[in-house]
């Protein structure tokens, strides 16, 4: 099952190791930098109160694949996770829009996502390679 996961870590290496340790295969990292719709979704989350950093941990966005039906939202470091199918379906409904209308529509997708408490502590042990 493919899903998008946005997590907090001190650096990209830690984020990748943490996902790998959970049995996930990273299909694409830095999704927010390569997919304009995903970038707009992150902007929408920021408008809802998503902080750039919590405890010096920035946000890293991935498309992952795994066989588990694990709810990554249970992990404190995970801001949000959702199925790839949901996002691709939502994008397809606004694909006909252009310019500002497209940006606003894809940003509004964040309204369907629940953010975690942005005042929480991100206390984690640095993951080790397995």
Coordinates of C-alpha atoms in Angstrom, one line a residue:
X1 CA 0.0 0.0 0.0
X2 CA 1.4 3.4 -1.0
X3 CA 0.9 6.3 1.4
X4 CA 2.2 9.8 2.0
X5 CA 3.9 10.5 5.3
X6 CA 5.1 13.8 6.7
X7 CA 7.4 13.4 9.6
X8 CA 9.5 15.4 12.0
X9 CA 13.2 14.5 12.3
X10 CA 16.4 16.3 12.9
X11 CA 17.6 15.6 9.3
X12 CA 16.6 13.7 6.2
X13 CA 18.9 10.8 7.1
X14 CA 17.1 10.2 10.4
X15 CA 13.7 10.5 8.7
X16 CA 14.7 7.9 6.1
X17 CA 16.2 5.5 8.7
X18 CA 13.1 5.8 10.9
X19 CA 10.8 4.8 8.0
X20 CA 13.1 2.0 6.9
X21 CA 13.1 0.7 10.5
X22 CA 9.3 0.5 10.3
X23 CA 9.6 -1.7 7.2
X24 CA 8.7 1.0 4.7
X25 CA 10.2 1.4 1.3
X26 CA 10.7 5.0 0.3
X27 CA 9.3 5.6 -3.2
X28 CA 10.0 9.3 -3.3
X29 CA 11.4 11.7 -0.8
X30 CA 11.0 15.5 -0.7
X31 CA 7.6 15.1 -2.3
X32 CA 6.7 18.7 -1.4
X33 CA 9.6 19.9 -3.6
X34 CA 8.7 17.9 -6.7
X35 CA 4.8 17.8 -6.7
X36 CA 3.2 21.3 -7.0
X37 CA -0.1 20.0 -5.6
X38 CA 1.6 18.4 -2.6
X39 CA 3.5 21.7 -2.0
X40 CA 0.2 23.5 -2.0
X41 CA -1.2 21.0 0.4
X42 CA 1.7 21.8 2.8
X43 CA 0.9 25.5 2.4
X44 CA -2.7 24.7 3.3
X45 CA -1.5 22.9 6.4
X46 CA 0.7 25.9 7.3
X47 CA -2.4 28.1 7.0
X48 CA -4.1 25.8 9.5
X49 CA -1.2 26.2 11.9
X50 CA 1.5 23.8 10.9
X51 CA 4.8 25.0 12.3
X52 CA 8.0 25.0 10.2
X53 CA 9.9 23.4 13.1
X54 CA 9.1 21.7 16.4
X55 CA 12.0 21.1 18.7
X56 CA 14.4 21.9 15.9
X57 CA 12.8 19.2 13.8
X58 CA 11.7 20.3 10.3
X59 CA 9.1 18.5 8.2
X60 CA 10.1 15.8 5.7
X61 CA 7.5 14.5 3.2
X62 CA 7.7 11.0 1.6
X63 CA 5.7 8.7 -0.6
X64 CA 6.3 5.3 0.9
X65 CA 5.2 1.7 0.2
X66 CA 4.7 -1.0 2.8
X67 CA 2.6 -4.1 3.4
X68 CA 1.5 -3.1 6.8
X69 CA -1.8 -1.5 7.6
X70 CA 0.0 0.6 10.2
X71 CA -1.4 3.9 11.2
X72 CA 1.7 6.1 11.0
X73 CA -0.2 8.9 12.8
X74 CA 0.3 7.0 16.0
X75 CA 4.0 7.9 16.0
X76 CA 4.7 11.3 17.7
X77 CA 7.1 12.3 14.9
X78 CA 4.4 11.9 12.2
X79 CA 2.4 15.0 11.5
X80 CA 0.1 13.4 9.0
X81 CA -0.2 10.4 6.8
X82 CA -2.8 9.4 4.2
X83 CA -3.3 7.0 1.3
X84 CA -1.8 7.8 -2.1
X85 CA -5.2 7.0 -3.7
X86 CA -7.0 9.7 -1.7
X87 CA -4.5 12.4 -2.7
X88 CA -4.4 11.3 -6.4
X89 CA -8.2 11.2 -6.5
X90 CA -8.5 14.6 -4.9
X91 CA -5.9 16.1 -7.3
X92 CA -7.7 14.7 -10.3
X93 CA -10.9 16.5 -9.4
X94 CA -9.1 19.9 -9.7
X95 CA -6.7 19.0 -12.5
X96 CA -8.7 21.2 -14.9
X97 CA -8.0 24.3 -12.9
X98 CA -5.1 26.6 -13.7
X99 CA -3.1 29.2 -11.9
X100 CA -4.4 30.6 -8.6
X101 CA -7.5 28.5 -8.7
X102 CA -5.4 25.3 -8.9
X103 CA -3.2 26.5 -6.0
X104 CA -6.2 27.4 -3.8
X105 CA -8.0 24.1 -4.6
X106 CA -5.0 21.9 -3.8
X107 CA -4.2 24.0 -0.7
X108 CA -7.8 23.4 0.5
X109 CA -7.1 19.7 0.5
X110 CA -5.5 20.3 3.9
X111 CA -9.0 21.0 5.3
X112 CA -9.5 17.2 5.2
X113 CA -6.4 16.5 7.3
X114 CA -6.1 16.8 11.1
X115 CA -2.9 18.3 12.4
X116 CA -1.3 17.2 15.6
X117 CA -0.7 19.6 18.5
X118 CA 2.0 22.0 17.3
X119 CA 3.2 22.7 20.8
X120 CA 4.1 19.0 21.5
X121 CA 7.6 17.9 22.1
X122 CA 9.4 15.8 19.4
X123 CA 11.5 13.7 21.7
X124 CA 13.0 10.7 19.9
X125 CA 16.0 8.6 19.9
X126 CA 18.0 8.9 16.7
X127 CA 17.2 5.8 14.6
X128 CA 20.0 3.3 14.0
X129 CA 20.6 1.5 10.7
X130 CA 19.3 -2.1 10.9

